[in-house]
Short mmCIF file of C-alpha atoms and ligand atoms in Angstrom, two decimals:
data_model
loop_
_atom_site.label_atom_id
_atom_site.label_comp_id
_atom_site.label_asym_id
_atom_site.label_seq_id
_atom_site.Cartn_x
_atom_site.Cartn_y
_atom_site.Cartn_z
CA MET A 1 11.81 -88.47 -50.24
CA THR A 2 11.18 -87.66 -53.90
CA SER A 3 14.81 -86.89 -54.27
CA LEU A 4 15.93 -90.26 -52.93
CA ALA A 5 13.52 -92.10 -55.16
CA ASP A 6 14.68 -89.99 -58.08
CA GLU A 7 18.28 -90.87 -57.44
CA ALA A 8 17.55 -94.57 -57.30
CA ARG A 9 15.64 -94.38 -60.54
CA ILE A 10 18.29 -92.43 -62.35
CA ALA A 11 20.96 -94.84 -61.20
CA LEU A 12 18.88 -97.73 -62.52
CA ASP A 13 18.16 -95.98 -65.80
CA ASN A 14 21.81 -95.28 -66.27
CA LEU A 15 22.77 -98.84 -65.43
CA ALA A 16 20.27 -100.04 -67.98
CA ASP A 17 21.61 -97.56 -70.52
CA ARG A 18 25.16 -98.69 -69.79
CA GLY A 19 24.32 -102.38 -69.93
CA ALA A 20 22.71 -101.93 -73.30
CA GLY A 21 25.64 -99.74 -74.30
CA LEU A 22 28.12 -102.56 -73.85
CA PHE A 23 26.62 -104.45 -76.74
CA HIS A 24 25.49 -101.50 -78.67
CA PRO A 25 27.06 -98.11 -78.05
CA THR A 26 24.60 -95.24 -77.85
CA VAL A 27 24.99 -91.51 -77.60
CA ARG A 28 22.20 -89.47 -76.09
CA LEU A 29 22.33 -86.13 -77.80
CA GLY A 30 20.57 -83.22 -76.13
CA VAL A 31 19.33 -80.53 -78.47
CA ALA A 32 18.73 -77.47 -76.33
CA GLY A 33 17.66 -73.97 -77.24
CA LEU A 34 15.15 -71.33 -76.30
CA SER A 35 11.86 -71.34 -78.18
CA ARG A 36 12.22 -70.76 -81.93
CA ALA A 37 15.99 -71.25 -81.77
CA GLY A 38 15.75 -73.97 -84.42
CA LYS A 39 15.82 -77.30 -82.53
CA THR A 40 13.17 -79.10 -84.56
CA VAL A 41 14.66 -77.90 -87.84
CA PHE A 42 18.13 -78.96 -86.71
CA ILE A 43 17.03 -82.49 -85.79
CA THR A 44 15.05 -82.85 -89.00
CA SER A 45 17.96 -81.75 -91.17
CA LEU A 46 20.48 -83.84 -89.28
CA ILE A 47 18.40 -86.99 -89.75
CA HIS A 48 17.71 -86.23 -93.41
CA ASN A 49 21.35 -85.56 -94.19
CA LEU A 50 22.47 -88.75 -92.44
CA LEU A 51 19.77 -90.93 -93.97
CA HIS A 52 20.33 -89.62 -97.46
CA GLY A 53 24.09 -89.29 -97.53
CA GLY A 54 24.01 -85.51 -97.62
CA ARG A 55 26.98 -83.36 -98.54
CA LEU A 56 28.95 -83.41 -95.30
CA PRO A 57 32.63 -82.94 -96.23
CA LEU A 58 33.75 -82.14 -92.68
CA PHE A 59 31.97 -85.14 -91.19
CA GLU A 60 34.82 -87.53 -91.73
CA ALA A 61 33.06 -90.88 -91.31
CA GLN A 62 30.65 -89.96 -94.08
CA SER A 63 33.00 -88.15 -96.43
CA SER A 64 35.53 -90.99 -96.31
CA GLY A 65 32.82 -93.48 -97.17
CA ARG A 66 33.00 -95.44 -93.92
CA ILE A 67 29.28 -95.17 -93.16
CA LYS A 68 27.64 -98.31 -94.45
CA ARG A 69 24.03 -97.83 -93.50
CA THR A 70 21.92 -95.38 -91.52
CA TYR A 71 18.35 -96.10 -90.40
CA LEU A 72 15.69 -95.13 -87.89
CA GLU A 73 14.98 -97.59 -85.13
CA GLU A 74 12.49 -98.01 -82.34
CA GLN A 75 13.34 -95.54 -79.62
CA PRO A 76 14.37 -96.77 -76.17
CA ASP A 77 11.78 -94.95 -74.01
CA ASP A 78 8.27 -96.34 -74.27
CA ALA A 79 6.58 -93.43 -72.54
CA VAL A 80 7.91 -90.73 -74.85
CA PRO A 81 6.18 -90.04 -78.19
CA ARG A 82 8.18 -90.52 -81.38
CA PHE A 83 9.71 -87.46 -83.05
CA GLN A 84 7.52 -86.90 -86.11
CA TYR A 85 10.42 -86.86 -88.55
CA GLU A 86 8.39 -87.89 -91.60
CA GLU A 87 5.81 -85.16 -90.97
CA HIS A 88 8.44 -82.46 -90.44
CA ILE A 89 10.51 -83.40 -93.45
CA ARG A 90 7.42 -83.54 -95.65
CA ALA A 91 6.48 -80.01 -94.58
CA VAL A 92 9.97 -78.78 -95.43
CA LEU A 93 10.46 -80.64 -98.71
CA GLU A 94 7.00 -80.74 -100.22
CA ASP A 95 5.18 -77.71 -98.86
CA ARG A 96 8.31 -75.67 -98.24
CA VAL A 97 7.01 -74.57 -94.84
CA TRP A 98 8.83 -74.81 -91.51
CA PRO A 99 7.68 -77.33 -88.91
CA GLN A 100 5.17 -76.21 -86.27
CA SER A 101 6.35 -74.97 -82.90
CA THR A 102 6.86 -77.93 -80.57
CA ARG A 103 4.20 -78.52 -77.88
CA ALA A 104 5.48 -81.67 -76.20
CA ILE A 105 8.53 -83.85 -75.82
CA SER A 106 9.43 -86.49 -78.43
CA GLU A 107 12.33 -88.77 -79.22
CA LEU A 108 13.95 -90.68 -82.06
CA ARG A 109 16.76 -93.22 -82.43
CA LEU A 110 19.00 -93.18 -85.46
CA THR A 111 21.46 -96.03 -85.92
CA ILE A 112 24.64 -95.75 -87.93
CA GLU A 113 26.58 -98.76 -89.13
CA TYR A 114 30.13 -97.89 -90.02
CA GLU A 115 33.48 -99.36 -90.77
CA SER A 116 36.08 -98.52 -88.20
CA ALA A 117 38.92 -96.27 -89.30
CA SER A 118 41.55 -98.50 -87.74
CA GLY A 119 42.38 -101.75 -89.47
CA TRP A 120 42.57 -103.63 -86.19
CA SER A 121 38.96 -102.89 -85.11
CA ARG A 122 37.75 -103.53 -88.61
CA PHE A 123 39.08 -107.02 -88.28
CA PHE A 124 36.49 -107.82 -85.60
CA SER A 125 33.19 -106.49 -86.88
CA PRO A 126 31.64 -103.40 -88.33
CA GLY A 127 30.78 -100.77 -85.74
CA LYS A 128 27.30 -99.67 -84.84
CA LEU A 129 26.32 -96.49 -83.04
CA SER A 130 22.85 -95.41 -82.00
CA LEU A 131 22.06 -91.78 -81.63
CA ASP A 132 19.11 -90.93 -79.38
CA ILE A 133 17.79 -87.44 -79.97
CA VAL A 134 15.15 -85.68 -77.91
CA ASP A 135 13.07 -82.67 -78.99
CA TYR A 136 10.97 -80.53 -76.63
CA PRO A 137 9.47 -77.02 -76.46
CA GLY A 138 12.17 -74.43 -75.86
CA GLU A 139 10.17 -72.77 -73.10
CA TRP A 140 10.72 -75.74 -70.84
CA LEU A 141 14.44 -75.13 -70.79
CA LEU A 142 13.89 -71.88 -68.92
CA ASP A 143 12.68 -73.88 -65.97
CA LEU A 144 15.88 -75.77 -65.19
CA PRO A 145 17.49 -72.83 -63.40
CA LEU A 146 14.47 -72.76 -61.04
CA ILE A 147 15.31 -76.14 -59.50
CA ASP A 148 17.84 -74.76 -57.09
CA LYS A 149 15.96 -71.51 -56.46
CA ASP A 150 13.51 -71.00 -53.60
CA TYR A 151 10.32 -69.02 -53.97
CA ALA A 152 11.68 -65.85 -52.36
CA THR A 153 14.64 -65.73 -54.75
CA PHE A 154 12.51 -66.54 -57.78
CA SER A 155 10.06 -63.79 -56.75
CA ARG A 156 12.71 -61.18 -56.11
CA GLU A 157 14.43 -61.80 -59.44
CA SER A 158 11.17 -61.87 -61.37
CA ILE A 159 9.87 -58.65 -59.83
CA GLU A 160 13.19 -56.87 -60.38
CA ARG A 161 13.08 -57.89 -64.01
CA ALA A 162 9.45 -56.84 -64.40
CA ARG A 163 10.42 -53.35 -63.24
CA LEU A 164 13.19 -52.93 -65.82
CA PRO A 165 12.45 -50.05 -68.20
CA SER A 166 12.10 -52.38 -71.17
CA ARG A 167 9.58 -54.54 -69.37
CA ALA A 168 7.68 -52.21 -67.04
CA THR A 169 4.98 -51.30 -69.57
CA MET A 170 4.27 -54.89 -70.47
CA ALA A 171 4.30 -55.80 -66.79
CA GLY A 172 1.99 -52.88 -65.89
CA PRO A 173 -1.19 -54.83 -65.11
CA TYR A 174 0.70 -57.44 -63.08
CA LEU A 175 2.65 -54.83 -61.10
CA ALA A 176 -0.61 -52.92 -60.45
CA LEU A 177 -2.20 -56.05 -58.98
CA LEU A 178 0.88 -56.54 -56.77
CA ALA A 179 0.64 -52.96 -55.51
CA ASP A 180 -2.91 -53.62 -54.28
CA LEU A 181 -2.19 -56.96 -52.68
CA ASP A 182 -1.68 -57.77 -49.01
CA ILE A 183 0.41 -60.92 -49.25
CA THR A 184 -0.35 -61.86 -45.63
CA ALA A 185 -4.14 -61.82 -46.22
CA PRO A 186 -5.99 -65.14 -46.67
CA ALA A 187 -5.63 -66.24 -50.29
CA ASP A 188 -8.68 -66.53 -52.51
CA GLU A 189 -8.75 -68.39 -55.79
CA GLN A 190 -10.09 -65.51 -57.93
CA THR A 191 -7.30 -63.17 -56.94
CA SER A 192 -4.67 -65.88 -57.34
CA GLY A 193 -6.04 -66.66 -60.78
CA ARG A 194 -5.93 -62.99 -61.79
CA LEU A 195 -2.35 -62.57 -60.54
CA SER A 196 -1.16 -65.63 -62.34
CA ALA A 197 -2.95 -64.69 -65.58
CA ALA A 198 -1.55 -61.14 -65.49
CA PHE A 199 1.95 -62.53 -64.94
CA ALA A 200 1.56 -65.00 -67.82
CA ASP A 201 0.26 -62.23 -70.14
CA TYR A 202 3.32 -60.18 -69.32
CA LEU A 203 5.67 -63.10 -70.11
CA ARG A 204 3.92 -63.65 -73.42
CA ALA A 205 4.26 -59.98 -74.34
CA CYS A 206 8.00 -60.09 -73.61
CA ARG A 207 8.40 -62.88 -76.08
CA ALA A 208 6.93 -61.04 -79.06
CA ASP A 209 9.31 -60.69 -81.99
CA THR A 210 10.09 -57.02 -81.53
CA THR A 211 11.17 -57.36 -77.91
CA ALA A 212 12.60 -60.86 -78.17
CA LEU A 213 13.42 -61.23 -74.50
CA SER A 214 14.69 -64.59 -73.33
CA THR A 215 14.64 -64.77 -69.54
CA LEU A 216 11.01 -65.64 -68.96
CA PRO A 217 10.47 -68.44 -66.45
CA PRO A 218 8.31 -70.35 -65.61
CA GLY A 219 8.28 -71.95 -69.04
CA ARG A 220 4.93 -73.70 -68.70
CA PHE A 221 3.23 -70.33 -68.31
CA LEU A 222 4.12 -69.88 -71.97
CA MET A 223 3.57 -73.48 -73.06
CA PRO A 224 1.26 -75.09 -70.48
CA GLY A 225 0.52 -78.35 -72.33
CA ASP A 226 -1.89 -80.49 -70.34
CA LEU A 227 -1.31 -78.57 -67.11
CA GLU A 228 -3.39 -75.55 -68.16
CA GLY A 229 -5.49 -74.26 -65.26
CA SER A 230 -4.02 -76.64 -62.65
CA PRO A 231 -2.98 -75.25 -59.24
CA ALA A 232 0.68 -75.93 -60.06
CA LEU A 233 0.36 -73.21 -62.70
CA THR A 234 -1.81 -70.82 -60.68
CA PHE A 235 0.77 -68.73 -58.89
CA ALA A 236 2.85 -65.62 -59.47
CA PRO A 237 5.95 -64.07 -57.96
CA LEU A 238 4.97 -62.02 -54.88
CA PRO A 239 7.13 -59.63 -52.85
CA VAL A 240 7.84 -62.09 -50.02
CA GLU A 241 10.71 -61.74 -47.57
CA PRO A 242 13.29 -64.52 -47.43
CA ASN A 243 13.16 -66.83 -44.40
CA VAL A 244 9.79 -65.63 -43.14
CA ASP A 245 7.09 -68.09 -42.16
CA TYR A 246 3.89 -66.70 -43.58
CA ALA A 247 0.58 -67.77 -42.06
CA LYS A 248 -0.91 -70.90 -43.55
CA GLY A 249 -3.46 -70.01 -46.22
CA SER A 250 -2.05 -66.52 -46.86
CA PHE A 251 -1.24 -65.45 -50.41
CA ALA A 252 2.47 -65.68 -49.64
CA ALA A 253 2.22 -69.22 -48.28
CA VAL A 254 -0.16 -70.56 -50.94
CA HIS A 255 1.84 -69.20 -53.84
CA ALA A 256 5.11 -70.45 -52.36
CA ARG A 257 3.63 -73.92 -52.01
CA ARG A 258 2.40 -73.92 -55.60
CA TYR A 259 5.79 -72.78 -56.85
CA GLU A 260 7.36 -75.76 -55.05
CA ALA A 261 4.70 -78.03 -56.55
CA TYR A 262 5.54 -76.68 -59.98
CA LYS A 263 9.16 -77.63 -59.47
CA THR A 264 8.26 -81.10 -58.20
CA VAL A 265 5.69 -82.10 -60.80
CA VAL A 266 6.99 -80.21 -63.82
CA VAL A 267 10.62 -79.25 -63.66
CA LYS A 268 12.27 -82.09 -61.78
CA PRO A 269 10.79 -84.91 -63.90
CA PHE A 270 11.93 -83.10 -67.05
CA PHE A 271 15.45 -82.80 -65.71
CA ARG A 272 15.52 -86.32 -64.33
CA ASP A 273 14.11 -88.10 -67.38
CA HIS A 274 15.91 -86.08 -69.96
CA PHE A 275 18.88 -83.97 -68.91
CA ALA A 276 20.39 -86.27 -66.34
CA ARG A 277 21.03 -88.89 -69.03
CA LEU A 278 22.73 -86.89 -71.75
CA ASP A 279 26.20 -87.55 -73.14
CA ARG A 280 26.52 -84.67 -75.56
CA GLN A 281 24.78 -81.37 -75.86
CA ILE A 282 24.21 -78.85 -78.61
CA LEU A 283 22.83 -75.48 -77.52
CA LEU A 284 21.21 -73.58 -80.36
CA VAL A 285 21.19 -69.81 -80.12
CA ASP A 286 19.23 -67.41 -82.32
CA ALA A 287 21.51 -64.45 -81.72
CA LEU A 288 20.39 -62.59 -84.84
CA GLN A 289 16.90 -62.10 -83.53
CA ALA A 290 18.21 -60.65 -80.27
CA ILE A 291 20.73 -58.44 -82.06
CA ASN A 292 17.96 -57.06 -84.21
CA ALA A 293 15.78 -56.34 -81.19
CA GLY A 294 18.53 -54.31 -79.50
CA PRO A 295 21.12 -54.45 -76.72
CA GLU A 296 18.61 -55.16 -73.98
CA ALA A 297 17.49 -58.32 -75.77
CA VAL A 298 21.14 -59.31 -76.27
CA ARG A 299 21.96 -58.90 -72.59
CA ASP A 300 18.84 -60.79 -71.69
CA LEU A 301 19.87 -63.61 -73.99
CA GLU A 302 23.29 -63.63 -72.32
CA THR A 303 21.67 -64.08 -68.89
CA ALA A 304 19.40 -66.84 -70.12
CA LEU A 305 22.31 -68.71 -71.75
CA ALA A 306 24.41 -68.45 -68.61
CA ASP A 307 21.56 -69.89 -66.53
CA ILE A 308 21.07 -72.73 -68.97
CA LEU A 309 24.76 -73.60 -69.33
CA ALA A 310 25.07 -73.78 -65.56
CA CYS A 311 22.49 -76.59 -65.59
CA PHE A 312 24.57 -78.74 -67.95
CA ARG A 313 27.27 -79.25 -65.34
CA PRO A 314 25.68 -78.53 -61.97
CA GLY A 315 27.75 -78.81 -58.81
CA ARG A 316 27.59 -82.10 -56.94
CA ALA A 317 26.06 -80.45 -53.90
CA SER A 318 22.90 -79.42 -55.71
CA TRP A 319 19.82 -81.53 -56.30
CA MET A 320 20.67 -81.66 -59.97
CA GLY A 321 24.29 -82.54 -59.38
CA SER A 322 23.33 -85.41 -57.12
CA LEU A 323 21.37 -87.02 -59.96
CA LEU A 324 24.11 -87.01 -62.52
CA THR A 325 25.87 -90.26 -62.97
CA ARG A 326 26.75 -89.42 -66.53
CA ARG A 327 28.51 -86.26 -67.43
CA ILE A 328 28.12 -84.31 -70.60
CA ASP A 329 31.58 -84.38 -72.16
CA ARG A 330 31.01 -82.24 -75.24
CA ILE A 331 29.03 -79.06 -75.57
CA LEU A 332 28.59 -77.24 -78.85
CA VAL A 333 27.09 -73.77 -78.84
CA ALA A 334 25.68 -73.11 -82.31
CA ALA A 335 24.56 -69.74 -83.63
CA THR A 336 21.66 -70.77 -85.87
CA LYS A 337 20.15 -69.34 -89.03
CA SER A 338 23.46 -67.96 -90.37
CA ASP A 339 21.95 -68.31 -93.83
CA HIS A 340 20.44 -64.88 -93.10
CA LEU A 341 23.94 -63.46 -93.39
CA HIS A 342 26.52 -63.37 -96.11
CA ARG A 343 29.50 -65.62 -95.59
CA GLU A 344 31.64 -62.60 -94.70
CA SER A 345 29.65 -62.12 -91.49
CA HIS A 346 29.65 -65.71 -90.28
CA GLN A 347 32.87 -65.34 -88.35
CA ARG A 348 31.51 -62.21 -86.69
CA LEU A 349 28.35 -63.99 -85.65
CA GLU A 350 30.48 -66.76 -84.20
CA ASN A 351 32.54 -64.20 -82.29
CA ILE A 352 29.46 -62.52 -80.88
CA VAL A 353 28.02 -65.79 -79.63
CA ARG A 354 31.39 -66.84 -78.25
CA ARG A 355 31.46 -63.60 -76.29
CA LEU A 356 27.92 -64.18 -75.04
CA VAL A 357 28.72 -67.59 -73.57
CA ASP A 358 32.40 -67.18 -72.66
CA ASP A 359 31.86 -66.03 -69.09
CA ALA A 360 29.21 -68.64 -68.47
CA ILE A 361 31.45 -71.42 -69.77
CA GLY A 362 34.31 -70.18 -67.62
CA ARG A 363 32.13 -70.00 -64.53
CA ALA A 364 30.37 -73.33 -64.97
CA ASN A 365 33.65 -75.20 -64.62
CA PHE A 366 33.37 -77.39 -67.65
CA SER A 367 36.67 -79.07 -66.89
CA GLY A 368 36.62 -82.42 -68.62
CA ALA A 369 34.11 -81.23 -71.19
CA THR A 370 35.17 -79.92 -74.55
CA THR A 371 33.26 -76.87 -75.77
CA ASP A 372 33.13 -75.16 -79.13
CA VAL A 373 31.15 -72.46 -80.91
CA VAL A 374 29.99 -72.53 -84.53
CA ALA A 375 27.86 -70.34 -86.81
CA MET A 376 25.51 -72.71 -88.56
CA ALA A 377 22.30 -73.09 -90.55
CA ALA A 378 20.67 -76.48 -90.27
CA ILE A 379 18.71 -75.79 -93.44
CA ARG A 380 20.08 -73.20 -95.75
CA ALA A 381 17.16 -71.25 -97.17
CA THR A 382 19.23 -68.76 -99.16
CA ARG A 383 22.15 -68.71 -101.59
CA GLU A 384 24.78 -66.06 -102.03
CA ALA A 385 25.12 -63.77 -105.00
CA SER A 386 26.34 -60.29 -105.72
CA VAL A 387 24.68 -57.32 -107.35
CA THR A 388 26.45 -54.39 -108.95
CA ASP A 389 25.46 -51.00 -107.70
CA ARG A 390 27.14 -47.99 -109.31
CA GLY A 391 30.06 -50.11 -110.37
CA GLN A 392 30.46 -51.68 -106.95
CA ALA A 393 29.79 -55.35 -106.30
CA LEU A 394 27.63 -55.86 -103.23
CA PRO A 395 27.13 -59.24 -101.55
CA VAL A 396 23.48 -60.29 -101.34
CA ILE A 397 21.54 -63.35 -100.30
CA VAL A 398 18.78 -64.75 -102.48
CA GLY A 399 15.74 -66.62 -101.20
CA THR A 400 11.96 -66.71 -101.18
CA PRO A 401 10.62 -64.58 -98.32
CA ILE A 402 7.62 -66.07 -96.52
CA ALA A 403 4.29 -64.59 -97.66
CA GLY A 404 3.51 -61.41 -95.74
CA GLU A 405 7.14 -60.55 -94.87
CA GLU A 406 8.13 -56.97 -95.66
CA ILE A 407 11.27 -55.03 -96.50
CA ALA A 408 11.08 -51.27 -96.81
CA GLY A 409 7.35 -51.30 -97.43
CA GLU A 410 7.46 -54.07 -100.01
CA ARG A 411 5.29 -57.06 -99.13
CA PHE A 412 6.22 -60.49 -100.40
CA ASP A 413 3.81 -63.06 -101.82
CA GLY A 414 5.68 -66.19 -100.75
CA GLU A 415 6.43 -67.22 -104.33
CA THR A 416 8.87 -64.64 -105.66
CA GLU A 417 12.59 -65.04 -105.18
CA THR A 418 14.28 -61.90 -103.98
CA ALA A 419 17.81 -60.69 -103.48
CA VAL A 420 18.29 -59.14 -100.06
CA PHE A 421 21.24 -57.11 -98.88
CA PRO A 422 21.79 -58.77 -95.53
CA GLY A 423 23.61 -55.94 -93.81
CA ASP A 424 26.81 -56.37 -91.87
CA LEU A 425 27.43 -57.46 -88.38
CA PRO A 426 29.86 -55.11 -86.69
CA THR A 427 33.37 -56.41 -86.07
CA ASP A 428 33.43 -54.80 -82.65
CA VAL A 429 31.63 -57.31 -80.48
CA SER A 430 31.46 -55.17 -77.37
CA ARG A 431 29.66 -52.57 -79.41
CA VAL A 432 26.87 -55.01 -80.19
CA LEU A 433 26.51 -55.74 -76.52
CA ARG A 434 26.59 -52.09 -75.56
CA GLU A 435 24.58 -50.41 -78.25
CA GLY A 436 23.09 -53.10 -80.42
CA ILE A 437 22.98 -52.18 -84.05
CA VAL A 438 21.79 -48.65 -84.50
CA PRO A 439 19.95 -48.01 -87.76
CA GLY A 440 21.20 -45.18 -89.93
CA ARG A 441 24.76 -45.25 -88.70
CA GLY A 442 26.15 -47.48 -91.34
CA LEU A 443 25.26 -50.44 -89.18
CA ASP A 444 21.79 -51.23 -90.34
CA PRO A 445 20.00 -54.02 -88.61
CA VAL A 446 20.66 -57.20 -90.44
CA THR A 447 17.70 -57.07 -92.76
CA PHE A 448 15.54 -59.66 -91.18
CA VAL A 449 13.01 -61.40 -93.31
CA ARG A 450 12.14 -65.01 -92.86
CA PHE A 451 12.64 -67.19 -95.89
CA ARG A 452 10.80 -70.31 -96.96
CA PRO A 453 12.77 -73.55 -96.93
CA PRO A 454 14.72 -73.96 -100.17
CA ARG A 455 13.47 -75.66 -103.30
CA LEU A 456 15.55 -78.81 -103.65
CA GLU A 457 17.24 -79.35 -106.92
CA ARG A 458 16.99 -82.65 -108.71
CA THR A 459 19.74 -84.45 -110.50
CA ALA A 460 19.42 -85.48 -114.12
CA GLU A 461 18.26 -88.90 -112.85
CA GLY A 462 15.42 -87.27 -110.96
CA LEU A 463 16.96 -87.82 -107.52
CA THR A 464 16.38 -85.08 -105.00
CA LEU A 465 19.59 -83.70 -103.59
CA SER A 466 20.03 -83.55 -99.85
CA LEU A 467 19.06 -80.53 -97.78
CA PRO A 468 21.58 -77.72 -98.05
CA HIS A 469 23.04 -76.42 -94.79
CA ILE A 470 25.88 -74.33 -93.41
CA ARG A 471 28.41 -76.19 -91.25
CA LEU A 472 26.03 -78.90 -90.14
CA ASP A 473 28.91 -81.24 -90.98
CA ARG A 474 31.25 -79.43 -88.61
CA ALA A 475 28.65 -79.72 -85.87
CA LEU A 476 28.21 -83.44 -86.51
CA GLU A 477 31.94 -84.09 -86.53
CA PHE A 478 32.27 -82.36 -83.16
CA LEU A 479 29.25 -84.10 -81.64
CA ILE A 480 29.70 -87.72 -82.77
CA GLY A 481 32.78 -87.93 -85.01
CA ASP A 482 34.99 -89.47 -82.31
CA LYS A 483 32.43 -92.23 -81.67
CA LEU A 484 32.72 -93.42 -85.26
CA ARG A 485 36.48 -93.90 -85.40
N1 GTP B 513 16.59 -69.70 -92.66
C1 GTP B 513 16.56 -70.56 -91.65
N2 GTP B 513 15.56 -70.49 -90.77
C2 GTP B 513 15.54 -71.38 -89.75
C3 GTP B 513 16.54 -72.37 -89.59
N3 GTP B 513 16.25 -73.08 -88.48
C4 GTP B 513 15.12 -72.55 -87.97
N4 GTP B 513 14.68 -71.53 -88.74
C5 GTP B 513 13.51 -70.67 -88.51
O1 GTP B 513 13.24 -70.65 -87.12
C6 GTP B 513 11.94 -71.12 -86.84
C7 GTP B 513 11.95 -71.95 -85.60
O2 GTP B 513 12.62 -73.17 -85.82
P1 GTP B 513 12.22 -74.49 -84.99
O3 GTP B 513 13.18 -75.55 -85.38
O4 GTP B 513 10.78 -74.76 -85.07
O5 GTP B 513 12.59 -73.95 -83.53
P2 GTP B 513 12.45 -74.74 -82.15
O6 GTP B 513 13.69 -74.45 -81.38
O7 GTP B 513 12.09 -76.16 -82.39
O8 GTP B 513 11.24 -73.94 -81.48
P3 GTP B 513 10.17 -74.46 -80.38
O9 GTP B 513 9.67 -75.78 -80.86
O10 GTP B 513 9.12 -73.39 -80.42
O11 GTP B 513 10.88 -74.52 -79.08
C8 GTP B 513 11.52 -71.88 -88.09
O12 GTP B 513 10.12 -71.85 -88.23
C9 GTP B 513 12.24 -71.13 -89.19
O13 GTP B 513 11.51 -69.98 -89.54
C10 GTP B 513 17.60 -72.41 -90.55
O14 GTP B 513 18.54 -73.24 -90.49
N5 GTP B 513 17.56 -71.49 -91.54
MG1 MG B 514 10.57 -77.29 -81.90
#
């Protein structure tokens, strides 16, 4: 029933989108990425660079001077809050702090007026393209793969993962509760609450910086929003058998029902209202953090990315597939924060991420969609330099580490600029996947300190220059360049 209604609604939405599109072409750009991957920063920098004519040599429409005007417009969806661009950009430019982690969905429309590249189209009228961009908490993305998964499968996978060596300690309290539980006994709310809380605590522990694990559904357990404490969030994976009818009111039956409710009230609306209407997709990946945390984190990231990519082009037979009347025709996978590396390592980072998503892209049958991989930094917080050590020139990056960050026992105050030797990424990609980067073997972890956003230089006339970036222009050209011809 829900599904039929959903389909009708999507079809209508898409018709409305299309109808409007005839007069006024729009591109709905999905910005996906696990939490902290850099979505909000990417959107903020993209808007700023387009609004202020940033340095974007590889973005042809801009570099050739064909863009006449760029402005923010009222967004098309009344029920979605506006992306707080002004607030985010003020934080970055004036306070030099990064935007807060995102707690809810928001949207913005950016309109570009341009002159067509071909003389014939120019004859008619100047072109106009609206770009609708949606931002949301990265945790929610982890939920999409649940849509086509029943409770028994979700439980089996979650429990297997919780027992992995890297996770078993963090999952200890949850696994101990499971060991004492008779899943066929009548469910009581206290026990259910304890199970669900122990499971959520374990997911939160997995996400800490040092472990940096990625595969952590359900996403709302990490970022509950206004659903905190509701029954749809009060469940946990239990060791249920597939295809068994458990007695009504038993733990197994109650938790299975709540899992289904979670999918219906949380996951499906998110997919329906957002993902089913996208034209283009950028998937941001913070591979450096995973590489620094070790091979387990890298493999975990690989699994999470494969699950996510599969949702971009689901098969027609699935619930998700049945909703899609539009198809994403371009997917860019972007390794973010490459400003933590010296230029020499960018290609290696790109290769590593390409390797991570290659299988998934092959499997997901993206025929008809163009895919690409790029190493990027939406906001470049560092610049490159070299220092001479015993007659040898070493490449370094220079930036202002965030107050409290440490390298080799030295604590930074948030004001002092520092040169950091960024370390090398290995050329052998399979080695990263197998062993990670092992300290003390010539492959030191990429020294990982977080830097403050850059201080913007001013021209002699007092104008602030646009936000520096790495290959944001290449990303833009891939994502919307063809729509501005
Ligand atoms: N140096 C550098 N750091 C970045 C860049 N992009 C993101 N970061 C860092 O990564 C953090 C997370 O970026 P966000 O854009 O907030 O990430 P998000 O994907 O929106 O995260 P959620 O909202 O939690 O899902 C920031 O606070 C910065 O510390 C970048 O281009 N360069
Ligand atoms: Mg965000």
